[in-house]
Short mmCIF file of C-alpha atoms and ligand atoms in Angstrom, two decimals:
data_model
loop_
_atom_site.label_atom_id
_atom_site.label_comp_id
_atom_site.label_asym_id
_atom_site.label_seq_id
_atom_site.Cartn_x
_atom_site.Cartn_y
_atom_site.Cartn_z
CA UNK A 1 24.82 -124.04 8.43
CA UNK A 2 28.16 -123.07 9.55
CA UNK A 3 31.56 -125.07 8.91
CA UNK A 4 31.17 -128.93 9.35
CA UNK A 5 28.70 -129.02 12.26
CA UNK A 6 27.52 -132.82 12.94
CA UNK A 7 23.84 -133.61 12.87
CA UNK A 8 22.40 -136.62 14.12
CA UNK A 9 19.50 -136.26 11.66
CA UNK A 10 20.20 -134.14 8.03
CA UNK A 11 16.55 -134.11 5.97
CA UNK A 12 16.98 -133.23 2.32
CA UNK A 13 13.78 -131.51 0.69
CA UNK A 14 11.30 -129.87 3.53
CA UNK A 15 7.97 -130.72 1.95
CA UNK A 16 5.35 -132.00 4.25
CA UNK A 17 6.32 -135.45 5.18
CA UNK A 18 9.67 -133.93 6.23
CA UNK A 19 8.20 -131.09 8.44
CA UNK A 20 6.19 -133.60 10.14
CA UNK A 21 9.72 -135.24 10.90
CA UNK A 22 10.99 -131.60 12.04
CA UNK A 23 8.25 -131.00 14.05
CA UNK A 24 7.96 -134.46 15.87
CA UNK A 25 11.64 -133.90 16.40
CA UNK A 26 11.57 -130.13 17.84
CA UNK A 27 10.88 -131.64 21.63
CA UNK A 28 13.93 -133.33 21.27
CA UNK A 29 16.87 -130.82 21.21
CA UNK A 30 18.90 -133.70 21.94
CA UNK A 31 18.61 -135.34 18.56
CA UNK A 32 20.40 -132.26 16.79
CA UNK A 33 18.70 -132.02 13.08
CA UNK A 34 18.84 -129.79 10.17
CA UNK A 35 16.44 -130.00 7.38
CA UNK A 36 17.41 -128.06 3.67
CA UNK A 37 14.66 -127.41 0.97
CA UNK A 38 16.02 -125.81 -1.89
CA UNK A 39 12.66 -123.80 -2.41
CA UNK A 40 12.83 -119.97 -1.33
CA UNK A 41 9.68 -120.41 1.17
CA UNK A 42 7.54 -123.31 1.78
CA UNK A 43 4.35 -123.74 -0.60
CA UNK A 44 2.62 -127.02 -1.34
CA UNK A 45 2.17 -127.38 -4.85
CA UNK A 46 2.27 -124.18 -5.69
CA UNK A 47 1.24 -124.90 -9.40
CA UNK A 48 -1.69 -126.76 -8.73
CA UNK A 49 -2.72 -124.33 -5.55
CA UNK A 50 -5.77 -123.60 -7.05
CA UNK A 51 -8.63 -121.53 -5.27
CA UNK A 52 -11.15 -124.51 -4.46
CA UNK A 53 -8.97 -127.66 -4.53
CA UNK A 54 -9.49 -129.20 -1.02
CA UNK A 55 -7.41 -131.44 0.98
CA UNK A 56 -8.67 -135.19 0.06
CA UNK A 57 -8.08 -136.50 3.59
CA UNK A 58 -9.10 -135.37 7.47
CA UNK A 59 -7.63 -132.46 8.54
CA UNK A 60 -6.66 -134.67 12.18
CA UNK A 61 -4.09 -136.17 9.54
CA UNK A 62 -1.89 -132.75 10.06
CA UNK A 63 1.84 -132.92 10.65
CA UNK A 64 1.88 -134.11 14.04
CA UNK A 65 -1.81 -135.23 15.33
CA UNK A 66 -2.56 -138.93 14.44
CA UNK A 67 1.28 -139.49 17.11
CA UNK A 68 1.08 -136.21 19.46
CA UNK A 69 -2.19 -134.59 19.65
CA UNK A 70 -0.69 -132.57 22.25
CA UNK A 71 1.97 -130.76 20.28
CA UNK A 72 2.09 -127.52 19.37
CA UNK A 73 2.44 -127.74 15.41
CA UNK A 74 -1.14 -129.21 15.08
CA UNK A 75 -3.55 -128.35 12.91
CA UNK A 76 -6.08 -127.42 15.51
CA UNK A 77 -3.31 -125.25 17.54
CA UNK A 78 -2.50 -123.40 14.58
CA UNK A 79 -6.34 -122.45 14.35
CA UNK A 80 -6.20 -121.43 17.43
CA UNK A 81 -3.08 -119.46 17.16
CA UNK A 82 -3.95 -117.63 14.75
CA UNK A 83 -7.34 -117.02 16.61
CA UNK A 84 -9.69 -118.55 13.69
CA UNK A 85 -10.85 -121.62 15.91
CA UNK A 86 -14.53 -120.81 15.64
CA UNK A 87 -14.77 -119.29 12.45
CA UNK A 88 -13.56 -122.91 10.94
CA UNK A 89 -15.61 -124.54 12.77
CA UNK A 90 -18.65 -122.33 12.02
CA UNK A 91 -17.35 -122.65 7.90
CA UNK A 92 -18.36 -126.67 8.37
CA UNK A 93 -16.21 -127.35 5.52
CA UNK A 94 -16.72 -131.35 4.24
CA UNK A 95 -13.27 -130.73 2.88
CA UNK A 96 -10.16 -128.53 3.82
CA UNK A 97 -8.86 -125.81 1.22
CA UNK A 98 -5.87 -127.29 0.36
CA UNK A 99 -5.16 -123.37 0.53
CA UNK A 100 -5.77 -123.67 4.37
CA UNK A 101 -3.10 -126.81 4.68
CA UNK A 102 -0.32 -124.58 2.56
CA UNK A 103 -1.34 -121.92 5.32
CA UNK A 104 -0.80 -124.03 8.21
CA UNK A 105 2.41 -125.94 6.54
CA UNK A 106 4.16 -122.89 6.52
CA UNK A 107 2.71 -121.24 9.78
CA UNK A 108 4.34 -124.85 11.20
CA UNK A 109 7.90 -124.23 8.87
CA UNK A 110 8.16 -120.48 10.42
CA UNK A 111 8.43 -122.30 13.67
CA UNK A 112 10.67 -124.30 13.46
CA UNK A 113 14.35 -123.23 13.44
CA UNK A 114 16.23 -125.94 12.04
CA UNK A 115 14.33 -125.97 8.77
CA UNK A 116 16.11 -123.73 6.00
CA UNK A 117 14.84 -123.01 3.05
CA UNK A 118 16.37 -121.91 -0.21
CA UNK A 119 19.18 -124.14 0.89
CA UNK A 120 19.21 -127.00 -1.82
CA UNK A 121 21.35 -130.03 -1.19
CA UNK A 122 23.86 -130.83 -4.10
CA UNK A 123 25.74 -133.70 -2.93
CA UNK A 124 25.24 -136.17 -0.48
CA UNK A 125 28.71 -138.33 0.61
CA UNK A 126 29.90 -140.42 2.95
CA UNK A 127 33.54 -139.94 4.66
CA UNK A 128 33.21 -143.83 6.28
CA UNK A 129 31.62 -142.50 9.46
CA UNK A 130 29.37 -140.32 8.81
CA UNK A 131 27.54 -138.28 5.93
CA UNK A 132 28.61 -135.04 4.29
CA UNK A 133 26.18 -132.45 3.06
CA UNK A 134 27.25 -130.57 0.43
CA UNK A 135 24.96 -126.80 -0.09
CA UNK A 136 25.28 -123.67 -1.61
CA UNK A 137 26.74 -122.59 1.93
CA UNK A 138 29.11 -124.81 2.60
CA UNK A 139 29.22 -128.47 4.22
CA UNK A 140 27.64 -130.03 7.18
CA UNK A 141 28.05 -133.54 8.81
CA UNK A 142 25.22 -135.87 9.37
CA UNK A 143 24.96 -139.28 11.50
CA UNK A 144 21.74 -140.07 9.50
CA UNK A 145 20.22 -138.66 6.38
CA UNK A 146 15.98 -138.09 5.48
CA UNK A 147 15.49 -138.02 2.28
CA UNK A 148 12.51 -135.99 1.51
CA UNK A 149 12.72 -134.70 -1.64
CA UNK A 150 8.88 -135.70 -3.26
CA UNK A 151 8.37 -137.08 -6.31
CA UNK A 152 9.39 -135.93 -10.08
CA UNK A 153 6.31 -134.85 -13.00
CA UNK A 154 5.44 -138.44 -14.72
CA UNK A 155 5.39 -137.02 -18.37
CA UNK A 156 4.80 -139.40 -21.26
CA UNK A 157 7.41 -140.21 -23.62
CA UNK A 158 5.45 -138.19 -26.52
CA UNK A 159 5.15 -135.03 -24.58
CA UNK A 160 8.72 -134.85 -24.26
CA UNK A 161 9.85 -133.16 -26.97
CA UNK A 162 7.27 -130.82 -27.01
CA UNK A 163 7.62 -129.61 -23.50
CA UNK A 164 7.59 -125.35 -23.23
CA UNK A 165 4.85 -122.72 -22.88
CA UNK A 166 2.18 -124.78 -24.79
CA UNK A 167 2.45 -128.25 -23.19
CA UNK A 168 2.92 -128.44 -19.87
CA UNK A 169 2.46 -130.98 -16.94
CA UNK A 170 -0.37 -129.95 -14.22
CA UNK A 171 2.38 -129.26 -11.45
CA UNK A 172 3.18 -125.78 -14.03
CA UNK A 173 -0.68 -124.79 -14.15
CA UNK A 174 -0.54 -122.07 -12.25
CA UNK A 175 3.25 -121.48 -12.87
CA UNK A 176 2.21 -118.16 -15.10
CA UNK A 177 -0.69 -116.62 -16.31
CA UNK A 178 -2.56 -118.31 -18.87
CA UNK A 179 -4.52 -117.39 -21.39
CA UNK A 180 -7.44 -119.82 -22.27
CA UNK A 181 -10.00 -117.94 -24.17
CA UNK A 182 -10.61 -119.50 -27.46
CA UNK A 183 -7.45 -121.52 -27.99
CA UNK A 184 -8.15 -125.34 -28.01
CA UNK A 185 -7.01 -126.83 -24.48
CA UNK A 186 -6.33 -130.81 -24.31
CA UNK A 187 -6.28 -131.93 -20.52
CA UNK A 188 -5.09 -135.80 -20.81
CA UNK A 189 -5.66 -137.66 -17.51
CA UNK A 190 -8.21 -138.74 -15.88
CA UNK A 191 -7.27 -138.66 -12.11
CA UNK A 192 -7.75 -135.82 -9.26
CA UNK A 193 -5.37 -132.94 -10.84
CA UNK A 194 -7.43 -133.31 -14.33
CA UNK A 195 -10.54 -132.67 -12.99
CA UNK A 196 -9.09 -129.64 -10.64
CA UNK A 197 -7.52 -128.24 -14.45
CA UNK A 198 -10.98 -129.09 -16.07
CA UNK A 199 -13.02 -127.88 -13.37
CA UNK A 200 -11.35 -124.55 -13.12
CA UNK A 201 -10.96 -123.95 -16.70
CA UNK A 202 -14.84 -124.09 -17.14
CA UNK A 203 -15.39 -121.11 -15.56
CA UNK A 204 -11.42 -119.25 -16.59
CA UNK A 205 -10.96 -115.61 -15.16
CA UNK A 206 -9.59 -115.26 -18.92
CA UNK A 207 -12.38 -116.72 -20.46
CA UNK A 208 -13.38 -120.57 -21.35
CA UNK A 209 -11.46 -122.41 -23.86
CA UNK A 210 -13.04 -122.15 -27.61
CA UNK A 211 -12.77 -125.88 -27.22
CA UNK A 212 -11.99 -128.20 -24.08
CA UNK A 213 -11.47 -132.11 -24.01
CA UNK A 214 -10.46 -134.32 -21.14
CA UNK A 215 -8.74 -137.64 -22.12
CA UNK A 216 -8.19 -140.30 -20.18
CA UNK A 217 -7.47 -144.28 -20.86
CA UNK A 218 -9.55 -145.05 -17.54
CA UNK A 219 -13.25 -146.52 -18.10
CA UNK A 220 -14.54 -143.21 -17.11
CA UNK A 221 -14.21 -140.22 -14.73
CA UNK A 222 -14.18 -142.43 -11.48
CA UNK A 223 -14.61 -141.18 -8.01
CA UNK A 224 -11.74 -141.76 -5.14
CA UNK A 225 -13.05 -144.66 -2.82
CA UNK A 226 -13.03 -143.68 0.00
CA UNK A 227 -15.28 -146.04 2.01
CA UNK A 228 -14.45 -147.37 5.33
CA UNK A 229 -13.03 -150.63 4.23
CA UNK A 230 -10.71 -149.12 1.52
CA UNK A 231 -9.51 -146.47 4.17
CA UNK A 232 -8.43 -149.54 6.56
CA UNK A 233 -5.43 -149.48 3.34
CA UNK A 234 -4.04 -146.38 4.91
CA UNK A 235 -3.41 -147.62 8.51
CA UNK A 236 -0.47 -148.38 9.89
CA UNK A 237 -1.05 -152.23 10.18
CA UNK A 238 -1.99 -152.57 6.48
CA UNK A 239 1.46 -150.96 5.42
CA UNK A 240 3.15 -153.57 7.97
CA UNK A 241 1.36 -156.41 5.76
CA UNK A 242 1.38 -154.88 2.48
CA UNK A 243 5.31 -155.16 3.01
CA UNK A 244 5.73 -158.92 3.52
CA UNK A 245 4.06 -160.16 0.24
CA UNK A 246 5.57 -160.76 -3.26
CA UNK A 247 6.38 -158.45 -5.59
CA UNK A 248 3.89 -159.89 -8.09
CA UNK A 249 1.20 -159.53 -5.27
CA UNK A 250 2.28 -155.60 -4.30
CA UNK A 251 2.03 -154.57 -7.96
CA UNK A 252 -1.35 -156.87 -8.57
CA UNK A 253 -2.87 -155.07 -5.32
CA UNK A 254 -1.59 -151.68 -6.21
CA UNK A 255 -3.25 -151.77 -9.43
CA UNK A 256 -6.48 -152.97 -7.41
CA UNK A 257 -6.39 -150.15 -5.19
CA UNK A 258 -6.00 -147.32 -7.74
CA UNK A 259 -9.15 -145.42 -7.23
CA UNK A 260 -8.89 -145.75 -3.50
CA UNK A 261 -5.75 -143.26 -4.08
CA UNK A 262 -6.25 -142.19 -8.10
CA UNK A 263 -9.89 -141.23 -7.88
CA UNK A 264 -11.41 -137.90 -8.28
CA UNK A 265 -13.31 -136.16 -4.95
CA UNK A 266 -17.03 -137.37 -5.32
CA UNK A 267 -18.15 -133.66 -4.80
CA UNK A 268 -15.87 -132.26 -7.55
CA UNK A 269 -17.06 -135.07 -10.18
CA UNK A 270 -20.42 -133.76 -9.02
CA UNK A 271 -19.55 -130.18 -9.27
CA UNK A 272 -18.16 -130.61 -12.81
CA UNK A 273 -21.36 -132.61 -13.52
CA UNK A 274 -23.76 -129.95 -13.23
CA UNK A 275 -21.53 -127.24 -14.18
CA UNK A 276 -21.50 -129.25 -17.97
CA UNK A 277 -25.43 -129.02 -17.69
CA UNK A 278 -25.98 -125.67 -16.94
CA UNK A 279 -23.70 -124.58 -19.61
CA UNK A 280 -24.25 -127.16 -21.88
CA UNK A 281 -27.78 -127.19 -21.32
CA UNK A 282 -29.14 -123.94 -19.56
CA UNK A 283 -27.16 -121.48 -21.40
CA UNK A 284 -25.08 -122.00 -24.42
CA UNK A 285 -26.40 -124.91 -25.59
CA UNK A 286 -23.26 -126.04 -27.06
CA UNK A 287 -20.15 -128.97 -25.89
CA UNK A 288 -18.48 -126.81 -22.98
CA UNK A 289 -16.01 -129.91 -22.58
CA UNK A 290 -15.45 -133.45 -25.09
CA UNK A 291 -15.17 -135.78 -22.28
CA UNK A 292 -12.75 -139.06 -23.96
CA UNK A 293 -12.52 -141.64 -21.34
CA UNK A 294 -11.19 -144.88 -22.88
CA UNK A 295 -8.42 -142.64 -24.87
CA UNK A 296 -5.15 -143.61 -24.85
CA UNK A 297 -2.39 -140.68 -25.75
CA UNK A 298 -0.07 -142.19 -28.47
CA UNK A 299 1.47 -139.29 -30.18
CA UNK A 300 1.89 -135.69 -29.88
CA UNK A 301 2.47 -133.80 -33.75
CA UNK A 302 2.93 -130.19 -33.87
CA UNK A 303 2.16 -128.59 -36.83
CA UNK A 304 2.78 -124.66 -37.02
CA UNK A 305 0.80 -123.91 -33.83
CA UNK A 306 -1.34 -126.82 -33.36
CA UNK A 307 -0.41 -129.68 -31.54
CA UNK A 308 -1.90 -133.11 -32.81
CA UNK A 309 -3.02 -135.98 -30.27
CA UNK A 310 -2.90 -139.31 -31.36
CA UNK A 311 -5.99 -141.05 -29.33
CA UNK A 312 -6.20 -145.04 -29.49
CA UNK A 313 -9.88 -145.80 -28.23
CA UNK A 314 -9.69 -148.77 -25.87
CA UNK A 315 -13.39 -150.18 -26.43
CA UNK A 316 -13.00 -150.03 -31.02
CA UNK A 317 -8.94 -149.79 -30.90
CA UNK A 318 -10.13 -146.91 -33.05
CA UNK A 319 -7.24 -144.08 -33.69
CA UNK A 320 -8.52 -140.70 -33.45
CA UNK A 321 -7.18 -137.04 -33.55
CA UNK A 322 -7.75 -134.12 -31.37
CA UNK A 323 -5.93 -130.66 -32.09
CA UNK A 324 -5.11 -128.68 -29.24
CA UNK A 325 -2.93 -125.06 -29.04
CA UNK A 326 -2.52 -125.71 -25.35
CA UNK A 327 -1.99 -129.34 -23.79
CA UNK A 328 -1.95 -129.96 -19.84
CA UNK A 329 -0.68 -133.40 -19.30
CA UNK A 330 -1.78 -134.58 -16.00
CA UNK A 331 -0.24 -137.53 -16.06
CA UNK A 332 1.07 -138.11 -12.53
CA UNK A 333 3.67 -138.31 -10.48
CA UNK A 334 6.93 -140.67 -9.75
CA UNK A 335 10.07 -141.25 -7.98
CA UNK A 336 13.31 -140.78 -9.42
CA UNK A 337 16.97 -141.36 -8.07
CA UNK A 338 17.49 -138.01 -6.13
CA UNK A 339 20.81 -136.59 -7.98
CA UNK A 340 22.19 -135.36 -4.30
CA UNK A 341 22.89 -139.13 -3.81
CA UNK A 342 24.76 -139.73 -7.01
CA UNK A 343 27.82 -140.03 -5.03
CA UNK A 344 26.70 -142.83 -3.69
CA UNK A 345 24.79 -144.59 -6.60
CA UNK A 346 26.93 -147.80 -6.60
CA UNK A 347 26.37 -148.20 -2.76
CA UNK A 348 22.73 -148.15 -3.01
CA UNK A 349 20.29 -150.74 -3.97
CA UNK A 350 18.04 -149.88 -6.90
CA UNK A 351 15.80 -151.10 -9.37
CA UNK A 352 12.98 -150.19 -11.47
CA UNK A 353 11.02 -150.47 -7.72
CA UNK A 354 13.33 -148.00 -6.28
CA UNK A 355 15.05 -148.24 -3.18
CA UNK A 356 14.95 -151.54 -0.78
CA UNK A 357 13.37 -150.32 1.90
CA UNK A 358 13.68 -151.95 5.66
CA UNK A 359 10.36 -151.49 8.05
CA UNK A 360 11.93 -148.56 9.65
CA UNK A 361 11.97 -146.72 6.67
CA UNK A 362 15.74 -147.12 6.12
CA UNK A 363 17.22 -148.22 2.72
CA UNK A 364 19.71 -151.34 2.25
CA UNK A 365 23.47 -149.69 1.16
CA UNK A 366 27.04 -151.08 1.31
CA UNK A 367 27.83 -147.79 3.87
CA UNK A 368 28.52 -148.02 7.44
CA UNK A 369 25.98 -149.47 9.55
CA UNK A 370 25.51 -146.58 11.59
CA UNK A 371 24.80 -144.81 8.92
CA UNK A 372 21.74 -144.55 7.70
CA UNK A 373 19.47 -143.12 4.67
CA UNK A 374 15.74 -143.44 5.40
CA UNK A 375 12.84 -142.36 3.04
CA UNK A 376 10.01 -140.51 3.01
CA UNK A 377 7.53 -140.65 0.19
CA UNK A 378 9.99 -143.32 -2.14
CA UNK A 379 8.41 -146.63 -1.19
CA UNK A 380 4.82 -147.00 -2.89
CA UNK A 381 5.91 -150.47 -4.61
CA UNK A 382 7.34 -151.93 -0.74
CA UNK A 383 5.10 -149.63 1.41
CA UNK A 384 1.98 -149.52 -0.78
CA UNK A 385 -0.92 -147.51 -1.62
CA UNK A 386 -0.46 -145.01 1.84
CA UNK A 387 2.89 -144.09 0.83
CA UNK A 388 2.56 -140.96 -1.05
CA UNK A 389 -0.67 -140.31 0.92
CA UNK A 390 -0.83 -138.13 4.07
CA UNK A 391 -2.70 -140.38 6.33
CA UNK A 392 0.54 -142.13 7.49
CA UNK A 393 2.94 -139.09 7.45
CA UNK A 394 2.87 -138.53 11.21
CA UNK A 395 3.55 -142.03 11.71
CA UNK A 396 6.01 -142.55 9.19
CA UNK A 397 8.12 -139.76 10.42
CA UNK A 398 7.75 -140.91 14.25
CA UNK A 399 8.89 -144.80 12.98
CA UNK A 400 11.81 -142.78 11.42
CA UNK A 401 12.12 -140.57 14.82
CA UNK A 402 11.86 -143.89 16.80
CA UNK A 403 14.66 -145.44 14.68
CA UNK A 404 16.88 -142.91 14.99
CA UNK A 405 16.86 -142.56 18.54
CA UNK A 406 17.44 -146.06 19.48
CA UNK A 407 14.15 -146.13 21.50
CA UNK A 408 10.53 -145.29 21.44
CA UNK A 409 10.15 -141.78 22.02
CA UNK A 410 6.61 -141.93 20.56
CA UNK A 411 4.46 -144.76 20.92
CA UNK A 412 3.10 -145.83 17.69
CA UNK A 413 2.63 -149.35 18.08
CA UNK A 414 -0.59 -151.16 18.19
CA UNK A 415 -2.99 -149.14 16.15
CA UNK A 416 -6.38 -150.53 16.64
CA UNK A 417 -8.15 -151.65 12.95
CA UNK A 418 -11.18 -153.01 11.72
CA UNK A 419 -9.21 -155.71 9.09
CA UNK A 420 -7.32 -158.59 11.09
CA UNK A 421 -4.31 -158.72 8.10
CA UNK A 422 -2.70 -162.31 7.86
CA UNK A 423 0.71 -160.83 8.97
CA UNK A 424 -0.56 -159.06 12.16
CA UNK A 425 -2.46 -162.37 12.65
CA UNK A 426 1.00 -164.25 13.01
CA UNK A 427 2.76 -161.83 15.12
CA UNK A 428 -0.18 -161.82 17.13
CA UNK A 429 0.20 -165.64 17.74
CA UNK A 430 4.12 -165.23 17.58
CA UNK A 431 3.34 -162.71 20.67
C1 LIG B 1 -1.45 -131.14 -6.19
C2 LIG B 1 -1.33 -132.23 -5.17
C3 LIG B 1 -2.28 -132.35 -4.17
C4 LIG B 1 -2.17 -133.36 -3.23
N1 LIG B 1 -3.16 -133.48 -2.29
C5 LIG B 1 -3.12 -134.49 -1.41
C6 LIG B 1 -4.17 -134.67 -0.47
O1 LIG B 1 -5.14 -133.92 -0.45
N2 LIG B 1 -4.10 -135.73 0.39
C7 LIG B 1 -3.05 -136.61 0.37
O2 LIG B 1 -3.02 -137.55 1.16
N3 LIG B 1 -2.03 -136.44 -0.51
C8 LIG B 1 -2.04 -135.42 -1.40
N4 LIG B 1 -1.02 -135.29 -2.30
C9 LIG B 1 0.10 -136.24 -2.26
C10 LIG B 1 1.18 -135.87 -1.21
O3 LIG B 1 0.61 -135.75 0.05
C11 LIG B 1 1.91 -134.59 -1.54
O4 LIG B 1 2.51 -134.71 -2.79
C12 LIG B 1 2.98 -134.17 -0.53
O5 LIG B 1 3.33 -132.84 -0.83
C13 LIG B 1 4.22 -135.05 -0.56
O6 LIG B 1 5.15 -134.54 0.34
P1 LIG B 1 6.74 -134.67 0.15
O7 LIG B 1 7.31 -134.02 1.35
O8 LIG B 1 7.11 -136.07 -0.12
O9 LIG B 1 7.10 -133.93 -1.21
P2 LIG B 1 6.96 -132.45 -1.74
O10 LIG B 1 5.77 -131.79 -1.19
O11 LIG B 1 7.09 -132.57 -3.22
O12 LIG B 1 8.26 -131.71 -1.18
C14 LIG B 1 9.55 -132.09 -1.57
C15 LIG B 1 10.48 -130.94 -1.22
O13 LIG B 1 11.82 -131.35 -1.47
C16 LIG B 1 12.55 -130.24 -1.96
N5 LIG B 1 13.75 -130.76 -2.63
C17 LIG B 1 13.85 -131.61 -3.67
N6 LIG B 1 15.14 -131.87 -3.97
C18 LIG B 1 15.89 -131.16 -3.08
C19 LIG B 1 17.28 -131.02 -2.86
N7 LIG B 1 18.22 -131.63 -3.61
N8 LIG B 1 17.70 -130.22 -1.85
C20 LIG B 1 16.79 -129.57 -1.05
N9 LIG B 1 15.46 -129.67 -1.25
C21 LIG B 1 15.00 -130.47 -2.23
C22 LIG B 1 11.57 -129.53 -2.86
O14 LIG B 1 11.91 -128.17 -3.01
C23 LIG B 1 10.25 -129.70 -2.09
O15 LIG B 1 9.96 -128.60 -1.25
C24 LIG B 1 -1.09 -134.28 -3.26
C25 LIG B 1 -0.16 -134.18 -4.29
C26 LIG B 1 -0.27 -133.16 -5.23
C27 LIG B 1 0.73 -133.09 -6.34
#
């Protein structure tokens, strides 16, 4: 980044949605872009990038496929670049390593010259005609700004204080080398990243946990739906709907729809299953894990080195205590106000649903009308259930590529889907 060059498109944060963005837009030298991550090198999740977590949706939903099959960051292309097309194939994985994906996400980011990592964005302004990005390196200019920045560790209020070597959210897990053997490990959640945390500390290189218990407030340890109904949530057409009801109605149906994006992998509920009976069973004949579903976390006490949960039991509104020396909260994930964009706080809308977020992906501001903030990843309560997901990425970031061009330089219109939703039914007859 040199001296104030202009960009038509500046992305802020280069996680996946916003390489998708960079690569859909590396045909088109025309539409100048820069993208800044503040990370030294690209790696997804790098706390939770544990050996066998898998990728929870195809791999055909890469960066680029489900717009451009023919381009050259796809999934399949980078098998074949780096000349391991058959041996995949031959592997027959049901599920991706989500090691793989971090492979190819970063074979795709080496590629691709105007993303630059280790470049973090500070301060995002607006001169009256056009955005200034402020980095460690100087200042660019920017016609339109991605923001891209993911979302921030959901940590509940009784954790807070406690936070440090001992309790930690799931995105630290693999952050440093842990010892587990025969200290007391709380997991609290119930959703894909506890059972990863659970699954993997049953069989610890360091040794299994003296004692293990996985708390959660949901009715049990429930598998992701992923059935061909519930996966007609994540097309393009149900977003488009999803978008013109209430508010009441979004966060009724979002709350609906929770396993169909909070749910464990069937095979890993399974896996967990039978590891419990062989060990608890077959070999040691003793609790390997105290599964709590129904458990609500209330308080956190420390006392000397033991840290004291405070359990409310949902079916008996029973209180109960568990003492833990190690506690993994994984609690989730939200979206906060990015702090690059304090500058222009008072221009933006916001409210406790986030930004207001137009179909193209761009936000409502008081700025100039040319331009423009869109969003990646910040729009679960307007966008539902697909937002965070990966099945729309590619098409997000080509309705974001579309928008910024002025014209449709990738078709994405006219999906085909199973459901008929009420508000594709009237454009249809509007058509
Ligand atoms: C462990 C885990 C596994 C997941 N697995 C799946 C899955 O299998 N299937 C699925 O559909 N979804 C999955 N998801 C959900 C989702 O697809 C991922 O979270 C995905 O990484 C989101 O991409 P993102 O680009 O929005 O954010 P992130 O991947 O979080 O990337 C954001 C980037 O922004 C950068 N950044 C932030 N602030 C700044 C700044 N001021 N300046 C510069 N850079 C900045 C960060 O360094 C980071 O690199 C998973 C989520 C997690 C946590």
């Amino acid at each position: 980044v040199s001296g104030r060059e202009l960009y038509d498109v500046a992305g802020i944060g280069a996680g996946p949605f916003n390489l998708s963005l960079a690569a859909l837009l590396h045909p088109y030298p025309s539409i100048r872009s820069a993208f800044f991550d503040r990370a030294p090198e690209f790696r997804w999740h790098a706390g939770m990038l544990l050996r066998d977590a898998t990728v929870q949706v195809s791999f055909l939903k890469d960066l680029v496929t489900p717009v451009d099959p023919t381009s050259r960051f796809s999934f399949l292309n980078y098998l074949r670049c780096e000349k391991r097309f058959y041996r995949f194939l031959t592997a027959g994985f049901d599920f991706v390593p989500r090691l793989e994906f971090d492979h190819y996400y970063r074979w795709v980011a080496a590629r691709l010259p105007s993303v630059h990592f280790g470049l973090g964005v500070r301060e995002v302004s607006c001169d009256g005609s056009q955005f200034i990005i402020t980095t460690a390196r100087g200042e660019c200019a920017a016609r339109n700004v991605v923001l891209g920045t993911g979302l921030a560790p959901a940590v509940p209020t009784c954790a807070l204080p406690h936070l440090g070597a001992h309790v930690f959210h799931s995105s630290r897990y693999l952050a440093r080398p842990h010892r587990f053997a025969g200290l007391r490990v709380a997991v609290v959640g119930g959703g894909q990243s506890g059972a990863e945390i659970v699954r993997d500390l049953l069989d610890h290189p360091s040794g299994r946990p003296a004692e293990l218990s996985w708390i959660s407030h949901s009715l049990s340890f429930l598998p992701l739906d992923d059935s061909p109904f519930a996966n007609e949530w994540f097309l393009p057409a149900y977003a488009g709907h999803f978008a013109t009801l209430s508010d009441t109605r979004r966060r009724a149906l979002l709350r609906e729809q929770h396993l169909a994006s909070n749910g464990i992998s069937l095979h890993l509920l399974q896996e967990i299953y039978r590891r419990l009976y062989t060990l608890e069973v077959l070999e040691d004949g003793r609790r390997a894990c105290a599964l709590l579903p129904l458990n609500r976390l209330e308080t956190i006490t420390r006392s000397g080195e033991t840290f004291e949960l405070g359990l409310v039991d949902a079916d008996r509104n029973e209180r109960r205590c568990v003492a833990a020396d190690v506690v993994i909260l994984c609690t989730g994930f939200r979206y906060t106000f990015p702090e690059c964009l304090i500058p222009l706080r008072f221009d933006i809308a916001w409210s406790e649903d986030g930004f207001q977020v137009r179909d193209d992906y761009s936000i409502v501001w008081n700025g100039p009308e040319a331009c423009r903030i869109f969003v990646q990843n910040a729009a679960h309560v307007a966008r539902g259930i697909a937002d965070p997901n990966l099945s729309l990425m590619a098409w997000r970031s080509a309705r974001i590529l579309n928008a910024i061009a002025g014209r449709s330089v990738y078709d994405i219109d006219g999906e085909d889907a199973a459901i008929t939703w009420p508000a594709e039914q009237a454009l249809e007859e509007q058509r």
